[in-house]
XYZ file of C-alpha atoms in Angstrom:
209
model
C 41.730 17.937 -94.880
C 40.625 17.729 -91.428
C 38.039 19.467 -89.952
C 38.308 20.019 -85.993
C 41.299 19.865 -83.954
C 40.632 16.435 -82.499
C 40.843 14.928 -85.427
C 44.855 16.233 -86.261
C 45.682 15.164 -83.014
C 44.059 11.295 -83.306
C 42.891 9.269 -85.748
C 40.049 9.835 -87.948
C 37.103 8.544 -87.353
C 37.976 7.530 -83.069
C 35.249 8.772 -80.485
C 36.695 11.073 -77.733
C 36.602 9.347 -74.285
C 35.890 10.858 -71.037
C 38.766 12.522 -69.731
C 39.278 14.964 -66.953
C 42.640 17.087 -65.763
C 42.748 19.096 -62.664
C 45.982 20.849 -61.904
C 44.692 22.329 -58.591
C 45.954 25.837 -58.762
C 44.735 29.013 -58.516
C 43.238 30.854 -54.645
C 40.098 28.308 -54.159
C 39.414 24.964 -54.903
C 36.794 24.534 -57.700
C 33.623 23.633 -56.091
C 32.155 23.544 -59.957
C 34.019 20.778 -60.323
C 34.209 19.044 -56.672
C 31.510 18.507 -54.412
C 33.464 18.228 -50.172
C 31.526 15.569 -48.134
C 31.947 15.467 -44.764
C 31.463 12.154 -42.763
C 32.490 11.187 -39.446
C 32.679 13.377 -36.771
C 33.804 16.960 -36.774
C 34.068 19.759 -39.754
C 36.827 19.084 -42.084
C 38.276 22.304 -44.022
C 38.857 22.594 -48.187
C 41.388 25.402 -49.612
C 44.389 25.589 -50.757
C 48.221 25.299 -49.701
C 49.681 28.352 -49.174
C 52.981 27.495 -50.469
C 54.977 26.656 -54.033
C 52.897 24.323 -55.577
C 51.380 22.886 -52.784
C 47.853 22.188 -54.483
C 44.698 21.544 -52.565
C 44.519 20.846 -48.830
C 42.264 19.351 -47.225
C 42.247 19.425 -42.930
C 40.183 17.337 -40.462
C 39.458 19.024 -37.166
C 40.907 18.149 -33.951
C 37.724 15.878 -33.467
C 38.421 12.373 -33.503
C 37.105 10.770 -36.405
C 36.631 13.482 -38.916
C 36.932 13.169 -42.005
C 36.778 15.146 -45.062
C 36.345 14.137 -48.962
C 35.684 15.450 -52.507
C 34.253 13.885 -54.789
C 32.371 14.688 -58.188
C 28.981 14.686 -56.754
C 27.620 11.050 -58.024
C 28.677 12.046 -61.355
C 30.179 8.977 -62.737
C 31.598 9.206 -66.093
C 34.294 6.355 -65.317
C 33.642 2.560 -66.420
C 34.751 0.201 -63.992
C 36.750 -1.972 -66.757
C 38.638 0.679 -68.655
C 39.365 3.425 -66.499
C 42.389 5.334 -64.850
C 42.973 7.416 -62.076
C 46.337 9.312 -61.500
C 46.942 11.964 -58.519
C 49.620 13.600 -57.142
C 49.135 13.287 -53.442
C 50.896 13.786 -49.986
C 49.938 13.268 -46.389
C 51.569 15.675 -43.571
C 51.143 12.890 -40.943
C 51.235 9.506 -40.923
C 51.158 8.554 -37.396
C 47.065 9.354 -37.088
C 46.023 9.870 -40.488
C 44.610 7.361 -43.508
C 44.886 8.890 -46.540
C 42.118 7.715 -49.227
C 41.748 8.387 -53.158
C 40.575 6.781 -56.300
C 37.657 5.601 -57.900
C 34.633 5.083 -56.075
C 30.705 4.050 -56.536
C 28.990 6.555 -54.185
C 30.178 9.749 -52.822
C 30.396 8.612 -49.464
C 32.530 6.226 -50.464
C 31.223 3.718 -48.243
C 33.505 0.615 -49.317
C 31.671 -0.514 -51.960
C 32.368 -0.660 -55.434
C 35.351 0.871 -55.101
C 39.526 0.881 -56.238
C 41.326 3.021 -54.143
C 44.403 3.688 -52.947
C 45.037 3.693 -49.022
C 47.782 5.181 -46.879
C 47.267 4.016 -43.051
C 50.240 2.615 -41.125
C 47.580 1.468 -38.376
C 46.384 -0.951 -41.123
C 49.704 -1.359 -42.796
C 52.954 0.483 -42.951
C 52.827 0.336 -46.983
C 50.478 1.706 -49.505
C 47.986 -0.363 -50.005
C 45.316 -1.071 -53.230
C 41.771 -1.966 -51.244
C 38.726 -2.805 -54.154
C 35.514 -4.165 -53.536
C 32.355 -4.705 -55.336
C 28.910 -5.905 -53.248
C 30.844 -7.976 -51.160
C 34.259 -8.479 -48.986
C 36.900 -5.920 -49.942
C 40.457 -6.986 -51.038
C 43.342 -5.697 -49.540
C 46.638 -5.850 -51.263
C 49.864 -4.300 -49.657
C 52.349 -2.538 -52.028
C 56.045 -2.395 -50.667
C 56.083 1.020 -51.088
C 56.427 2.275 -47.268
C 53.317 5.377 -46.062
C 55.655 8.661 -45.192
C 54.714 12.141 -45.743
C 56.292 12.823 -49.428
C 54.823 13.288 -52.416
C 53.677 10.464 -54.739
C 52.402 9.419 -57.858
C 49.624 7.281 -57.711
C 47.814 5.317 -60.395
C 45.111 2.855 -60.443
C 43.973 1.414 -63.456
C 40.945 -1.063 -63.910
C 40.287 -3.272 -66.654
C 38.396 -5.749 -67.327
C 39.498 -8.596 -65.803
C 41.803 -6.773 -63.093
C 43.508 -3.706 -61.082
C 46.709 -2.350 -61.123
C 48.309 0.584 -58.628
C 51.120 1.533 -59.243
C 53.394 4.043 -57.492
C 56.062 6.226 -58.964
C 55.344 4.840 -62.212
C 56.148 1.103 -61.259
C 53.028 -1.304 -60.542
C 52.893 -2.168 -56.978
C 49.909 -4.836 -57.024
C 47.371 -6.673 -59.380
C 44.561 -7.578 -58.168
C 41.770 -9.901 -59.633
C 39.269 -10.511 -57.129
C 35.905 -8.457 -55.611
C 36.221 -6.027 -58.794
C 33.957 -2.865 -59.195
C 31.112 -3.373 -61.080
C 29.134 0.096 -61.462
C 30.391 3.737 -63.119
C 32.351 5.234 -60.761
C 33.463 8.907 -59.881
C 37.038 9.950 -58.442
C 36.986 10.663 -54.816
C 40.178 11.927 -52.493
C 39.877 11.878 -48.877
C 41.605 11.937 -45.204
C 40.496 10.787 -41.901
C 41.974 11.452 -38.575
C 42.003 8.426 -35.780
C 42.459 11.180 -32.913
C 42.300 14.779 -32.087
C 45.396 15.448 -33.911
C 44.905 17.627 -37.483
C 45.379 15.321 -40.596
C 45.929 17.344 -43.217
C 46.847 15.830 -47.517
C 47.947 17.894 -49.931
C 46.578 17.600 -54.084
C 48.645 19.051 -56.897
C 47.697 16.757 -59.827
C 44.016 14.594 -60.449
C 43.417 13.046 -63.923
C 40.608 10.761 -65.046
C 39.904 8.605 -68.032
C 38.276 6.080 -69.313
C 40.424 3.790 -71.637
């Protein structure tokens, strides 16, 4: 006889691992759950898409330079060598605009110790896996080409490695400059001119492996 409903669903005896879901519906985004962090110039906007499953948005200004993220706040549940981060994410431009998500060290995702995914056709036409730890970051080019549909992103770290994968096939591996502090997930866009970048969130998950 089992006692809890964890323990029909896996085997006895296994420890629950941090795991977070966020299907981003409803009128608001959940601000208990994400902290926005504004960097760059400009104020960046947070809501939500007013259309059919169109998920979170979040909107730079028409400043150049803004940039808007959210983040969990420096709450780091994730281990940087048996983690995974999946989210559902599209970009409505791709001309001005670098899209930004994964698993990051700080919330101002400053560059280091993190594994994230980039879409920026000024610093490649191709989504691109960037991960760094204390030092130089490694960039690794998937051939999957930046446009403004919706994708499937994962990155998973282990212990030895990264993979992203898009669409459910892995893009890159990576080996080198690899995160070595408990990291949070973090989603972000940045606009290169005074054009409105704007991404769009309908799926974030988080675990640790």
């Amino acid at each position: 006889m089992t006692d809890s409903i964890y323990d029909q669903l896996n085997a006895y005896g296994t420890v629950a691992k941090q795991r977070f879901v966020e299907n981003f519906s409803g009128s608001a985004l959940d601000t208990d759950r994400w902290a926005t962090v504004n960097s760059g110039s400009g104020t960046p906007t947070y809501g939500m898409n007013d259309s059919v499953d169109g998920g979170a948005s979040i909107k730079t200004s028409t400043t150049t330079s803004t940039q808007g993220n959210i983040t969990f706040n420096d709450i780091r549940p994730f281990s940087p060598t048996g983690s995974v981060f999946i989210a559902v994410i599209k970009q409505t431009s791709i001309s001005n605009t670098r899209l930004t998500a994964g698993l990051v060290g700080s919330s101002v995702a400053s560059g280091v110790n993190v594994s994230r995914l980039q879409g920026d056709t000024v610093l490649n036409t191709n989504y691109r896996l960037q991960n760094q730890n204390t030092g130089s970051a490694t960039n690794t080019s998937s051939t999957t080409a930046v446009d403004t549909s919706f994708h499937v992103h994962k990155i998973e770290e282990k212990s030895s490695s990264i993979d992203y994968s898009v669409d459910g096939s892995v893009a890159v591996t990576s080996t080198e400059n690899l995160p070595i502090v408990q990291q949070q997930p973090y989603i972000g866009v940045f606009t290169r001119d005074t054009t409105e970048s704007e991404i769009n969130i309908t799926y974030c998950e988080a675990y640790n492996t």
